[in-house]
């Protein structure tokens, strides 16, 4: 290994004393940048403010603040409406869907990025075209397949459906990300005696971390928010997921805004938490899929 | 073992079995609710596991069903009901997917608005034989049963209704009292009050007009109520573009942005309820089902009257889509399912459910429950129903396209009328033409 001891230094230009070429310090662009951003932030935060106010203030109150503070709506959604079950089910489905999607997308993405094979173009086309098919179109065929396999009204079926639905995008993203990492790194490891699998594990996986996090988080959020499959493939109350449970709060004649807001907050917390943790990896992960280096 | 011993044993076993059987029968007979079933009713009426889908689950109604199920199961220990609540706006899709996938429930609640497609698919059974054998058959409101029959195509009863949910004019009693105006009894009074109670500077409007999701049903109810036309079709042609209907549409649309908030053009039920409950509008048209929203938001400041009379003094009530219990053809426990339906539409169950949601029981015996006396909305609707001058108009839910036309195709057109991009005449002509075409298809399919 080479240690760099002396950095080559470049002589900096002498500061200009005439004042003609002096670079002026940038003024904060209040009106062109700050104001639009502030407005956008306000626009984004209003629904959250609305949720918090309705979730924490008592029913019938017109207060613009969540005061007097009450937890009655949370008690209703958690204990009466069954959000305790829904939350657990959503967590199981989203977590396992994340693991499955990431694992299969990693394998598919690696194959697409590193190998040349005859069916590569048709496979990529198929992955792209599958994005044009709306989930509702898949319902009945999937339902019939799942029924034959005893996967209807079963959380496993839901995990499989979510994984299948999210896999094309995940695989494409992952392929883009893997393609960005120079193949020479793997080859060097293999020249040093590593098998391909070992080279992948010790060289590629650490470098792929932002991509894995991006793909995994999208898989988690996609599955967490999937209403259609949760509603269609599950027929027992205790196995429903959060988005389905949330829709209970809107009846055809009755909308309990407090309960709706409390349910919305419960459903939003894990998504916000996931984004808070992974947001620094997201841009990197997504742009890796967008541009081939 | 000798032959005598075997005989003795068999006698003992037989005696024991007989005693146990007799005791079990006595216990079951004392517990289970009274019912009569027609010959050939499928399955054991006392032993079944039933899956029951509710098409409008939520924090207000689900606990009511769960309580009634608890009572039923206590009275019928051999029957186990698995309740599945569905969100109201996705229930139809869930039924259709389950049918296509071959896993329909044993029984479920469906709206008359989408009963016809289920009938056309031969997915639900006729309840006529069960009804004929039922000791409760005379307790049901004949008018509502007839309406349910018409929704399913006219010949058979495919759905057993359990509640009636009439169109109602909800109003701010305190604002009317302040202004010294009586709640409207005629449409002239209604339009007058809508204008009088509007004060845009103060953020108050006389009425909230529904322009968003679900807006065509209330519009139709208004059109029939204000014109007094008694049927969707006369001599095989739609009545919706008659000159009096066009005038009525024009007059109604003219309220928009004058005596109603501008945002109404996109407003569905939740926004409409929020405007009324939030104190920005004086009147809203909706059915009895929104009672709990108004009670929570306004308490006794919310009043209710039936939709006003037309110029002839008649009240023409177009029925709202109402929920009814259906038994699915694929169920192997139809006898037990009917037993459950009978229990759910018994006097006690009907009073329990309807008095808590503020709607009208289909079982007339239940209407004498004291709680109904203190509900002005129910009393107004009952008075309208009992008035001999009242005419009931049933929408043609049996047309397979009707739901699509009303819920999807005419929605955008109505919004165009509200913002002045389409004339009332063109709107009415388009609506009538779509219904005529749908009727022609229906007649051709029926081979009439």
PDB file of N, CA, C and O in Angstrom, chain A residues 81-136:
ATOM      1  N   UNK A  81     -60.559   0.181  16.974  1.00  0.00           N
ATOM      2  CA  UNK A  81     -60.530  -0.094  15.534  1.00  0.00           C
ATOM      3  C   UNK A  81     -59.534  -1.191  15.155  1.00  0.00           C
ATOM      4  O   UNK A  81     -59.522  -1.645  14.027  1.00  0.00           O
ATOM      5  N   UNK A  82     -58.692  -1.585  16.092  1.00  0.00           N
ATOM      6  CA  UNK A  82     -57.773  -2.693  15.816  1.00  0.00           C
ATOM      7  C   UNK A  82     -56.451  -2.283  15.187  1.00  0.00           C
ATOM      8  O   UNK A  82     -55.787  -3.096  14.554  1.00  0.00           O
ATOM      9  N   UNK A  83     -56.057  -1.016  15.380  1.00  0.00           N
ATOM     10  CA  UNK A  83     -54.787  -0.588  14.798  1.00  0.00           C
ATOM     11  C   UNK A  83     -53.596  -1.322  15.423  1.00  0.00           C
ATOM     12  O   UNK A  83     -52.530  -1.370  14.831  1.00  0.00           O
ATOM     13  N   UNK A  84     -53.781  -1.865  16.629  1.00  0.00           N
ATOM     14  CA  UNK A  84     -52.669  -2.611  17.235  1.00  0.00           C
ATOM     15  C   UNK A  84     -52.342  -3.828  16.367  1.00  0.00           C
ATOM     16  O   UNK A  84     -51.180  -4.132  16.125  1.00  0.00           O
ATOM     17  N   UNK A  85     -53.396  -4.505  15.855  1.00  0.00           N
ATOM     18  CA  UNK A  85     -53.167  -5.638  14.935  1.00  0.00           C
ATOM     19  C   UNK A  85     -52.649  -5.135  13.594  1.00  0.00           C
ATOM     20  O   UNK A  85     -51.703  -5.664  13.035  1.00  0.00           O
ATOM     21  N   UNK A  86     -53.314  -4.095  13.084  1.00  0.00           N
ATOM     22  CA  UNK A  86     -52.969  -3.603  11.750  1.00  0.00           C
ATOM     23  C   UNK A  86     -51.501  -3.170  11.697  1.00  0.00           C
ATOM     24  O   UNK A  86     -50.800  -3.414  10.721  1.00  0.00           O
ATOM     25  N   UNK A  87     -51.064  -2.506  12.759  1.00  0.00           N
ATOM     26  CA  UNK A  87     -49.695  -1.995  12.803  1.00  0.00           C
ATOM     27  C   UNK A  87     -48.700  -3.161  12.765  1.00  0.00           C
ATOM     28  O   UNK A  87     -47.738  -3.154  12.005  1.00  0.00           O
ATOM     29  N   UNK A  88     -48.999  -4.170  13.590  1.00  0.00           N
ATOM     30  CA  UNK A  88     -48.109  -5.335  13.656  1.00  0.00           C
ATOM     31  C   UNK A  88     -48.066  -6.029  12.290  1.00  0.00           C
ATOM     32  O   UNK A  88     -46.993  -6.383  11.795  1.00  0.00           O
ATOM     33  N   UNK A  89     -49.247  -6.208  11.688  1.00  0.00           N
ATOM     34  CA  UNK A  89     -49.293  -6.872  10.374  1.00  0.00           C
ATOM     35  C   UNK A  89     -48.513  -6.085   9.331  1.00  0.00           C
ATOM     36  O   UNK A  89     -47.764  -6.652   8.538  1.00  0.00           O
ATOM     37  N   UNK A  90     -48.709  -4.766   9.328  1.00  0.00           N
ATOM     38  CA  UNK A  90     -48.004  -3.926   8.354  1.00  0.00           C
ATOM     39  C   UNK A  90     -46.507  -4.027   8.541  1.00  0.00           C
ATOM     40  O   UNK A  90     -45.750  -4.078   7.569  1.00  0.00           O
ATOM     41  N   UNK A  91     -46.107  -4.043   9.800  1.00  0.00           N
ATOM     42  CA  UNK A  91     -44.673  -4.105  10.092  1.00  0.00           C
ATOM     43  C   UNK A  91     -44.076  -5.426   9.584  1.00  0.00           C
ATOM     44  O   UNK A  91     -43.013  -5.437   8.955  1.00  0.00           O
ATOM     45  N   UNK A  92     -44.790  -6.518   9.829  1.00  0.00           N
ATOM     46  CA  UNK A  92     -44.297  -7.833   9.376  1.00  0.00           C
ATOM     47  C   UNK A  92     -44.209  -7.852   7.847  1.00  0.00           C
ATOM     48  O   UNK A  92     -43.189  -8.227   7.269  1.00  0.00           O
ATOM     49  N   UNK A  93     -45.306  -7.409   7.206  1.00  0.00           N
ATOM     50  CA  UNK A  93     -45.355  -7.472   5.743  1.00  0.00           C
ATOM     51  C   UNK A  93     -44.286  -6.564   5.140  1.00  0.00           C
ATOM     52  O   UNK A  93     -43.540  -6.971   4.240  1.00  0.00           O
ATOM     53  N   UNK A  94     -44.181  -5.340   5.647  1.00  0.00           N
ATOM     54  CA  UNK A  94     -43.239  -4.388   5.055  1.00  0.00           C
ATOM     55  C   UNK A  94     -41.793  -4.827   5.296  1.00  0.00           C
ATOM     56  O   UNK A  94     -40.948  -4.736   4.399  1.00  0.00           O
ATOM     57  N   UNK A  95     -41.511  -5.346   6.487  1.00  0.00           N
ATOM     58  CA  UNK A  95     -40.126  -5.740   6.791  1.00  0.00           C
ATOM     59  C   UNK A  95     -39.711  -6.930   5.930  1.00  0.00           C
ATOM     60  O   UNK A  95     -38.627  -6.933   5.337  1.00  0.00           O
ATOM     61  N   UNK A  96     -40.585  -7.934   5.840  1.00  0.00           N
ATOM     62  CA  UNK A  96     -40.214  -9.109   5.051  1.00  0.00           C
ATOM     63  C   UNK A  96     -40.192  -8.789   3.556  1.00  0.00           C
ATOM     64  O   UNK A  96     -39.376  -9.325   2.806  1.00  0.00           O
ATOM     65  N   UNK A  97     -41.079  -7.914   3.150  1.00  0.00           N
ATOM     66  CA  UNK A  97     -41.087  -7.506   1.743  1.00  0.00           C
ATOM     67  C   UNK A  97     -39.794  -6.757   1.410  1.00  0.00           C
ATOM     68  O   UNK A  97     -39.226  -6.920   0.332  1.00  0.00           O
ATOM     69  N   UNK A  98     -39.353  -5.944   2.359  1.00  0.00           N
ATOM     70  CA  UNK A  98     -38.075  -5.221   2.193  1.00  0.00           C
ATOM     71  C   UNK A  98     -36.935  -6.218   1.984  1.00  0.00           C
ATOM     72  O   UNK A  98     -36.159  -6.107   1.038  1.00  0.00           O
ATOM     73  N   UNK A  99     -36.869  -7.224   2.866  1.00  0.00           N
ATOM     74  CA  UNK A  99     -35.761  -8.188   2.796  1.00  0.00           C
ATOM     75  C   UNK A  99     -35.802  -8.946   1.465  1.00  0.00           C
ATOM     76  O   UNK A  99     -34.802  -9.034   0.752  1.00  0.00           O
ATOM     77  N   UNK A 100     -37.005  -9.443   1.128  1.00  0.00           N
ATOM     78  CA  UNK A 100     -37.138 -10.236  -0.102  1.00  0.00           C
ATOM     79  C   UNK A 100     -36.832  -9.391  -1.339  1.00  0.00           C
ATOM     80  O   UNK A 100     -36.083  -9.809  -2.219  1.00  0.00           O
ATOM     81  N   UNK A 101     -37.429  -8.202  -1.387  1.00  0.00           N
ATOM     82  CA  UNK A 101     -37.244  -7.345  -2.559  1.00  0.00           C
ATOM     83  C   UNK A 101     -35.774  -6.996  -2.727  1.00  0.00           C
ATOM     84  O   UNK A 101     -35.219  -7.082  -3.827  1.00  0.00           O
ATOM     85  N   UNK A 102     -35.135  -6.614  -1.633  1.00  0.00           N
ATOM     86  CA  UNK A 102     -33.734  -6.191  -1.722  1.00  0.00           C
ATOM     87  C   UNK A 102     -32.851  -7.355  -2.170  1.00  0.00           C
ATOM     88  O   UNK A 102     -31.992  -7.201  -3.033  1.00  0.00           O
ATOM     89  N   UNK A 103     -33.109  -8.514  -1.610  1.00  0.00           N
ATOM     90  CA  UNK A 103     -32.284  -9.678  -1.929  1.00  0.00           C
ATOM     91  C   UNK A 103     -32.438 -10.053  -3.406  1.00  0.00           C
ATOM     92  O   UNK A 103     -31.453 -10.214  -4.121  1.00  0.00           O
ATOM     93  N   UNK A 104     -33.672 -10.163  -3.856  1.00  0.00           N
ATOM     94  CA  UNK A 104     -33.887 -10.584  -5.257  1.00  0.00           C
ATOM     95  C   UNK A 104     -33.431  -9.475  -6.207  1.00  0.00           C
ATOM     96  O   UNK A 104     -32.847  -9.754  -7.259  1.00  0.00           O
ATOM     97  N   UNK A 105     -33.677  -8.228  -5.829  1.00  0.00           N
ATOM     98  CA  UNK A 105     -33.256  -7.112  -6.690  1.00  0.00           C
ATOM     99  C   UNK A 105     -31.732  -7.070  -6.803  1.00  0.00           C
ATOM    100  O   UNK A 105     -31.176  -6.766  -7.860  1.00  0.00           O
ATOM    101  N   UNK A 106     -31.057  -7.426  -5.721  1.00  0.00           N
ATOM    102  CA  UNK A 106     -29.587  -7.444  -5.721  1.00  0.00           C
ATOM    103  C   UNK A 106     -29.086  -8.493  -6.722  1.00  0.00           C
ATOM    104  O   UNK A 106     -28.201  -8.216  -7.547  1.00  0.00           O
ATOM    105  N   UNK A 107     -29.677  -9.659  -6.664  1.00  0.00           N
ATOM    106  CA  UNK A 107     -29.262 -10.735  -7.570  1.00  0.00           C
ATOM    107  C   UNK A 107     -29.590 -10.371  -9.022  1.00  0.00           C
ATOM    108  O   UNK A 107     -28.733 -10.504  -9.915  1.00  0.00           O
ATOM    109  N   UNK A 108     -30.811  -9.878  -9.236  1.00  0.00           N
ATOM    110  CA  UNK A 108     -31.215  -9.522 -10.607  1.00  0.00           C
ATOM    111  C   UNK A 108     -30.361  -8.371 -11.123  1.00  0.00           C
ATOM    112  O   UNK A 108     -29.896  -8.382 -12.266  1.00  0.00           O
ATOM    113  N   UNK A 109     -30.184  -7.370 -10.295  1.00  0.00           N
ATOM    114  CA  UNK A 109     -29.423  -6.187 -10.692  1.00  0.00           C
ATOM    115  C   UNK A 109     -27.988  -6.550 -11.024  1.00  0.00           C
ATOM    116  O   UNK A 109     -27.405  -6.047 -11.983  1.00  0.00           O
ATOM    117  N   UNK A 110     -27.414  -7.461 -10.232  1.00  0.00           N
ATOM    118  CA  UNK A 110     -26.030  -7.870 -10.486  1.00  0.00           C
ATOM    119  C   UNK A 110     -25.931  -8.574 -11.832  1.00  0.00           C
ATOM    120  O   UNK A 110     -25.020  -8.318 -12.623  1.00  0.00           O
ATOM    121  N   UNK A 111     -26.894  -9.445 -12.090  1.00  0.00           N
ATOM    122  CA  UNK A 111     -26.884 -10.176 -13.363  1.00  0.00           C
ATOM    123  C   UNK A 111     -27.007  -9.203 -14.533  1.00  0.00           C
ATOM    124  O   UNK A 111     -26.301  -9.328 -15.538  1.00  0.00           O
ATOM    125  N   UNK A 112     -27.874  -8.229 -14.403  1.00  0.00           N
ATOM    126  CA  UNK A 112     -28.084  -7.277 -15.488  1.00  0.00           C
ATOM    127  C   UNK A 112     -26.855  -6.396 -15.710  1.00  0.00           C
ATOM    128  O   UNK A 112     -26.511  -6.040 -16.836  1.00  0.00           O
ATOM    129  N   UNK A 113     -26.180  -6.035 -14.610  1.00  0.00           N
ATOM    130  CA  UNK A 113     -25.087  -5.086 -14.718  1.00  0.00           C
ATOM    131  C   UNK A 113     -23.774  -5.759 -15.130  1.00  0.00           C
ATOM    132  O   UNK A 113     -22.934  -5.143 -15.770  1.00  0.00           O
ATOM    133  N   UNK A 114     -23.586  -7.008 -14.764  1.00  0.00           N
ATOM    134  CA  UNK A 114     -22.260  -7.612 -14.909  1.00  0.00           C
ATOM    135  C   UNK A 114     -22.171  -8.685 -15.996  1.00  0.00           C
ATOM    136  O   UNK A 114     -21.094  -8.962 -16.478  1.00  0.00           O
ATOM    137  N   UNK A 115     -23.306  -9.285 -16.341  1.00  0.00           N
ATOM    138  CA  UNK A 115     -23.205 -10.405 -17.290  1.00  0.00           C
ATOM    139  C   UNK A 115     -23.817 -10.041 -18.626  1.00  0.00           C
ATOM    140  O   UNK A 115     -24.774  -9.246 -18.703  1.00  0.00           O
ATOM    141  N   UNK A 116     -23.256 -10.672 -19.661  1.00  0.00           N
ATOM    142  CA  UNK A 116     -23.861 -10.546 -20.977  1.00  0.00           C
ATOM    143  C   UNK A 116     -24.580 -11.866 -21.257  1.00  0.00           C
ATOM    144  O   UNK A 116     -23.973 -12.932 -21.166  1.00  0.00           O
ATOM    145  N   UNK A 117     -25.830 -11.810 -21.553  1.00  0.00           N
ATOM    146  CA  UNK A 117     -26.541 -13.042 -21.896  1.00  0.00           C
ATOM    147  C   UNK A 117     -27.630 -12.689 -22.918  1.00  0.00           C
ATOM    148  O   UNK A 117     -28.023 -11.523 -23.050  1.00  0.00           O
ATOM    149  N   UNK A 118     -28.080 -13.719 -23.607  1.00  0.00           N
ATOM    150  CA  UNK A 118     -28.942 -13.493 -24.763  1.00  0.00           C
ATOM    151  C   UNK A 118     -30.270 -12.821 -24.364  1.00  0.00           C
ATOM    152  O   UNK A 118     -30.758 -11.955 -25.065  1.00  0.00           O
ATOM    153  N   UNK A 119     -30.824 -13.210 -23.245  1.00  0.00           N
ATOM    154  CA  UNK A 119     -32.162 -12.712 -22.889  1.00  0.00           C
ATOM    155  C   UNK A 119     -32.115 -11.382 -22.132  1.00  0.00           C
ATOM    156  O   UNK A 119     -33.117 -10.950 -21.570  1.00  0.00           O
ATOM    157  N   UNK A 120     -30.921 -10.761 -22.140  1.00  0.00           N
ATOM    158  CA  UNK A 120     -30.782  -9.563 -21.302  1.00  0.00           C
ATOM    159  C   UNK A 120     -31.725  -8.440 -21.753  1.00  0.00           C
ATOM    160  O   UNK A 120     -32.444  -7.853 -20.929  1.00  0.00           O
ATOM    161  N   UNK A 121     -31.724  -8.153 -23.038  1.00  0.00           N
ATOM    162  CA  UNK A 121     -32.565  -7.052 -23.528  1.00  0.00           C
ATOM    163  C   UNK A 121     -34.057  -7.365 -23.308  1.00  0.00           C
ATOM    164  O   UNK A 121     -34.787  -6.529 -22.763  1.00  0.00           O
ATOM    165  N   UNK A 122     -34.508  -8.570 -23.700  1.00  0.00           N
ATOM    166  CA  UNK A 122     -35.917  -8.865 -23.414  1.00  0.00           C
ATOM    167  C   UNK A 122     -36.250  -8.775 -21.919  1.00  0.00           C
ATOM    168  O   UNK A 122     -37.320  -8.319 -21.551  1.00  0.00           O
ATOM    169  N   UNK A 123     -35.301  -9.192 -21.073  1.00  0.00           N
ATOM    170  CA  UNK A 123     -35.560  -9.138 -19.626  1.00  0.00           C
ATOM    171  C   UNK A 123     -35.727  -7.690 -19.161  1.00  0.00           C
ATOM    172  O   UNK A 123     -36.653  -7.364 -18.413  1.00  0.00           O
ATOM    173  N   UNK A 124     -34.812  -6.839 -19.646  1.00  0.00           N
ATOM    174  CA  UNK A 124     -34.910  -5.421 -19.262  1.00  0.00           C
ATOM    175  C   UNK A 124     -36.224  -4.834 -19.784  1.00  0.00           C
ATOM    176  O   UNK A 124     -36.921  -4.093 -19.080  1.00  0.00           O
ATOM    177  N   UNK A 125     -36.557  -5.187 -21.031  1.00  0.00           N
ATOM    178  CA  UNK A 125     -37.824  -4.687 -21.597  1.00  0.00           C
ATOM    179  C   UNK A 125     -39.007  -5.161 -20.766  1.00  0.00           C
ATOM    180  O   UNK A 125     -39.944  -4.400 -20.481  1.00  0.00           O
ATOM    181  N   UNK A 126     -38.950  -6.424 -20.370  1.00  0.00           N
ATOM    182  CA  UNK A 126     -40.060  -6.983 -19.575  1.00  0.00           C
ATOM    183  C   UNK A 126     -40.166  -6.255 -18.241  1.00  0.00           C
ATOM    184  O   UNK A 126     -41.268  -5.919 -17.779  1.00  0.00           O
ATOM    185  N   UNK A 127     -39.000  -5.985 -17.639  1.00  0.00           N
ATOM    186  CA  UNK A 127     -39.014  -5.273 -16.355  1.00  0.00           C
ATOM    187  C   UNK A 127     -39.615  -3.878 -16.528  1.00  0.00           C
ATOM    188  O   UNK A 127     -40.429  -3.431 -15.709  1.00  0.00           O
ATOM    189  N   UNK A 128     -39.214  -3.215 -17.620  1.00  0.00           N
ATOM    190  CA  UNK A 128     -39.732  -1.860 -17.858  1.00  0.00           C
ATOM    191  C   UNK A 128     -41.231  -1.894 -18.150  1.00  0.00           C
ATOM    192  O   UNK A 128     -42.005  -1.112 -17.611  1.00  0.00           O
ATOM    193  N   UNK A 129     -41.617  -2.859 -19.004  1.00  0.00           N
ATOM    194  CA  UNK A 129     -43.036  -2.914 -19.409  1.00  0.00           C
ATOM    195  C   UNK A 129     -43.936  -3.260 -18.226  1.00  0.00           C
ATOM    196  O   UNK A 129     -45.082  -2.827 -18.169  1.00  0.00           O
ATOM    197  N   UNK A 130     -43.394  -4.053 -17.287  1.00  0.00           N
ATOM    198  CA  UNK A 130     -44.242  -4.436 -16.144  1.00  0.00           C
ATOM    199  C   UNK A 130     -44.641  -3.215 -15.322  1.00  0.00           C
ATOM    200  O   UNK A 130     -45.616  -3.245 -14.593  1.00  0.00           O
ATOM    201  N   UNK A 131     -43.879  -2.138 -15.498  1.00  0.00           N
ATOM    202  CA  UNK A 131     -44.223  -0.915 -14.774  1.00  0.00           C
ATOM    203  C   UNK A 131     -45.477  -0.239 -15.338  1.00  0.00           C
ATOM    204  O   UNK A 131     -46.089   0.601 -14.693  1.00  0.00           O
ATOM    205  N   UNK A 132     -45.817  -0.604 -16.574  1.00  0.00           N
ATOM    206  CA  UNK A 132     -47.000   0.024 -17.181  1.00  0.00           C
ATOM    207  C   UNK A 132     -48.298  -0.626 -16.710  1.00  0.00           C
ATOM    208  O   UNK A 132     -49.372  -0.116 -16.958  1.00  0.00           O
ATOM    209  N   UNK A 133     -48.188  -1.798 -16.083  1.00  0.00           N
ATOM    210  CA  UNK A 133     -49.411  -2.529 -15.691  1.00  0.00           C
ATOM    211  C   UNK A 133     -49.852  -2.070 -14.307  1.00  0.00           C
ATOM    212  O   UNK A 133     -49.110  -2.227 -13.340  1.00  0.00           O
ATOM    213  N   UNK A 134     -51.048  -1.494 -14.197  1.00  0.00           N
ATOM    214  CA  UNK A 134     -51.494  -1.080 -12.864  1.00  0.00           C
ATOM    215  C   UNK A 134     -51.813  -2.282 -11.979  1.00  0.00           C
ATOM    216  O   UNK A 134     -52.189  -3.345 -12.488  1.00  0.00           O
ATOM    217  N   UNK A 135     -51.644  -2.075 -10.693  1.00  0.00           N
ATOM    218  CA  UNK A 135     -51.856  -3.158  -9.732  1.00  0.00           C
ATOM    219  C   UNK A 135     -53.233  -3.778  -9.841  1.00  0.00           C
ATOM    220  O   UNK A 135     -53.398  -4.992  -9.681  1.00  0.00           O
ATOM    221  N   UNK A 136     -54.242  -2.942 -10.132  1.00  0.00           N
ATOM    222  CA  UNK A 136     -55.620  -3.440 -10.178  1.00  0.00           C
ATOM    223  C   UNK A 136     -55.785  -4.507 -11.263  1.00  0.00           C
ATOM    224  O   UNK A 136     -56.605  -5.415 -11.128  1.00  0.00           O
TER     225      UNK A 136
END
